[in-house]
């Protein structure tokens, strides 16, 4: 019967074979699907993808022990400006190791930061090329920062020292200018940078009318992880944003793509604040210059008007004399014409009155003659109707209570009546009526 090997014996045999056949180190190109540090060691998962389908065609685990990692990590960060992370392409120097207990691993001896730097640059150039092809790369440069840019929307970490420096710089400016600053908190380091800044931009966009510009600040944090500012999605959002965006990322290396597509790139948050202060100060200077020009123009206009008034004033006595002479002559002529017309009117009125007077006298005389004749006739009639004449002829008049009685029916038994004759009166009492 064939004797079987134990798993440990088999793994030890594999380890001996690998040690014998793969004793040297190899440089390998791969993409990191995972990278994490634990107790000073760095554990990596390596993959290679098919260029056409982007499907992984090879996988492997790699480890970098702390004694090596503490040496190569600072150099990598210093050259690339980034921490090692998933999605990054790397060139590693590795050697094979098969441990009977833990299995196979590639052990990292070194890492080439120049390779990663080159890959990052290729990605950056591809993003820049795509932005230019879309026609959005220079859209922010076509915007205009308002003359009175005082309402500032800031995207930054709330606890970032750079945000505090930015606000302090604005508040203590030498011109006494006022700025209204509103913070939209965002994560400014790590894998969440892109989406966090885009979310903040969306909030600001919903209140576009409340702000004059946007400032993106990162100063005060670590400068190692800047990959979040070199993404296509973030660059497209910034390039198409309706308000001018000013960056103060706070790093000294080459510009990030975010810097390139922004309206204005400043190295630090304080430099961004100084830019806004200088812009508003230049507006203030223009206003003050315009004010001075207006005052000077008004003064000159007043001087010209003063001279013109003085010139007119010097001619007023002469002009007044001429005008007065003309007016006097006109008034004199008018007075003469008025007197002449009044005399003519008076003469016509006198003639008219004389005519009316003559007519009235003749009419009155005729009227008086007629009335006199009528009075004579009436007088004659009145004499004929005088009761005394009737009494002289033998007639009498009967009275009752001073009223003439013409009908016996007007009397009643017991009435006292008076009978008047030409000479004397007789009173009698009615005793019977017939």
Tab-separated table of C-alpha atoms in Angstrom, residues 139-153 166 170 179 211-215 241-247 262-266 271-283 286:
chain	number	residue	atom	x	y	z
A	139	UNK	CA	-15.811	76.838	-19.294
A	140	UNK	CA	-14.969	78.244	-15.842
A	141	UNK	CA	-12.436	80.648	-17.390
A	142	UNK	CA	-15.277	82.164	-19.436
A	143	UNK	CA	-17.163	83.186	-16.274
A	144	UNK	CA	-16.772	86.588	-14.665
A	145	UNK	CA	-16.256	87.138	-10.956
A	146	UNK	CA	-18.843	89.777	-9.882
A	147	UNK	CA	-17.381	93.181	-9.021
A	148	UNK	CA	-18.924	93.011	-5.548
A	149	UNK	CA	-18.009	89.374	-4.789
A	150	UNK	CA	-18.798	89.248	-1.062
A	151	UNK	CA	-21.110	86.225	-0.676
A	152	UNK	CA	-18.728	83.252	-0.531
A	153	UNK	CA	-19.722	79.572	-0.442
A	166	UNK	CA	-9.293	81.719	5.217
A	170	UNK	CA	-11.215	87.862	5.226
A	179	UNK	CA	-17.598	89.205	3.408
A	211	UNK	CA	-23.677	83.379	-3.674
A	212	UNK	CA	-21.169	85.182	-5.888
A	213	UNK	CA	-18.518	82.428	-6.042
A	214	UNK	CA	-17.339	79.132	-4.532
A	215	UNK	CA	-14.022	78.485	-2.769
A	241	UNK	CA	-20.754	74.881	-12.459
A	242	UNK	CA	-22.573	78.220	-13.020
A	243	UNK	CA	-20.580	80.173	-10.391
A	244	UNK	CA	-16.823	80.927	-10.488
A	245	UNK	CA	-14.888	78.354	-8.435
A	246	UNK	CA	-11.624	79.324	-6.730
A	247	UNK	CA	-9.367	76.558	-5.407
A	262	UNK	CA	-11.444	75.968	-11.921
A	263	UNK	CA	-11.956	79.696	-12.486
A	264	UNK	CA	-8.845	80.605	-10.457
A	265	UNK	CA	-6.250	78.422	-8.778
A	266	UNK	CA	-4.502	79.663	-5.621
A	271	UNK	CA	-3.921	83.126	-0.914
A	272	UNK	CA	-7.527	82.497	-2.004
A	273	UNK	CA	-8.729	84.932	0.681
A	274	UNK	CA	-6.144	87.508	-0.439
A	275	UNK	CA	-7.347	87.128	-4.035
A	276	UNK	CA	-10.951	87.874	-3.014
A	277	UNK	CA	-9.826	90.811	-0.854
A	278	UNK	CA	-7.738	92.286	-3.685
A	279	UNK	CA	-10.629	91.834	-6.125
A	280	UNK	CA	-13.117	93.644	-3.859
A	281	UNK	CA	-10.486	96.277	-2.979
A	282	UNK	CA	-9.996	96.999	-6.688
A	283	UNK	CA	-13.773	97.423	-6.975
A	286	UNK	CA	-12.910	101.970	-8.885
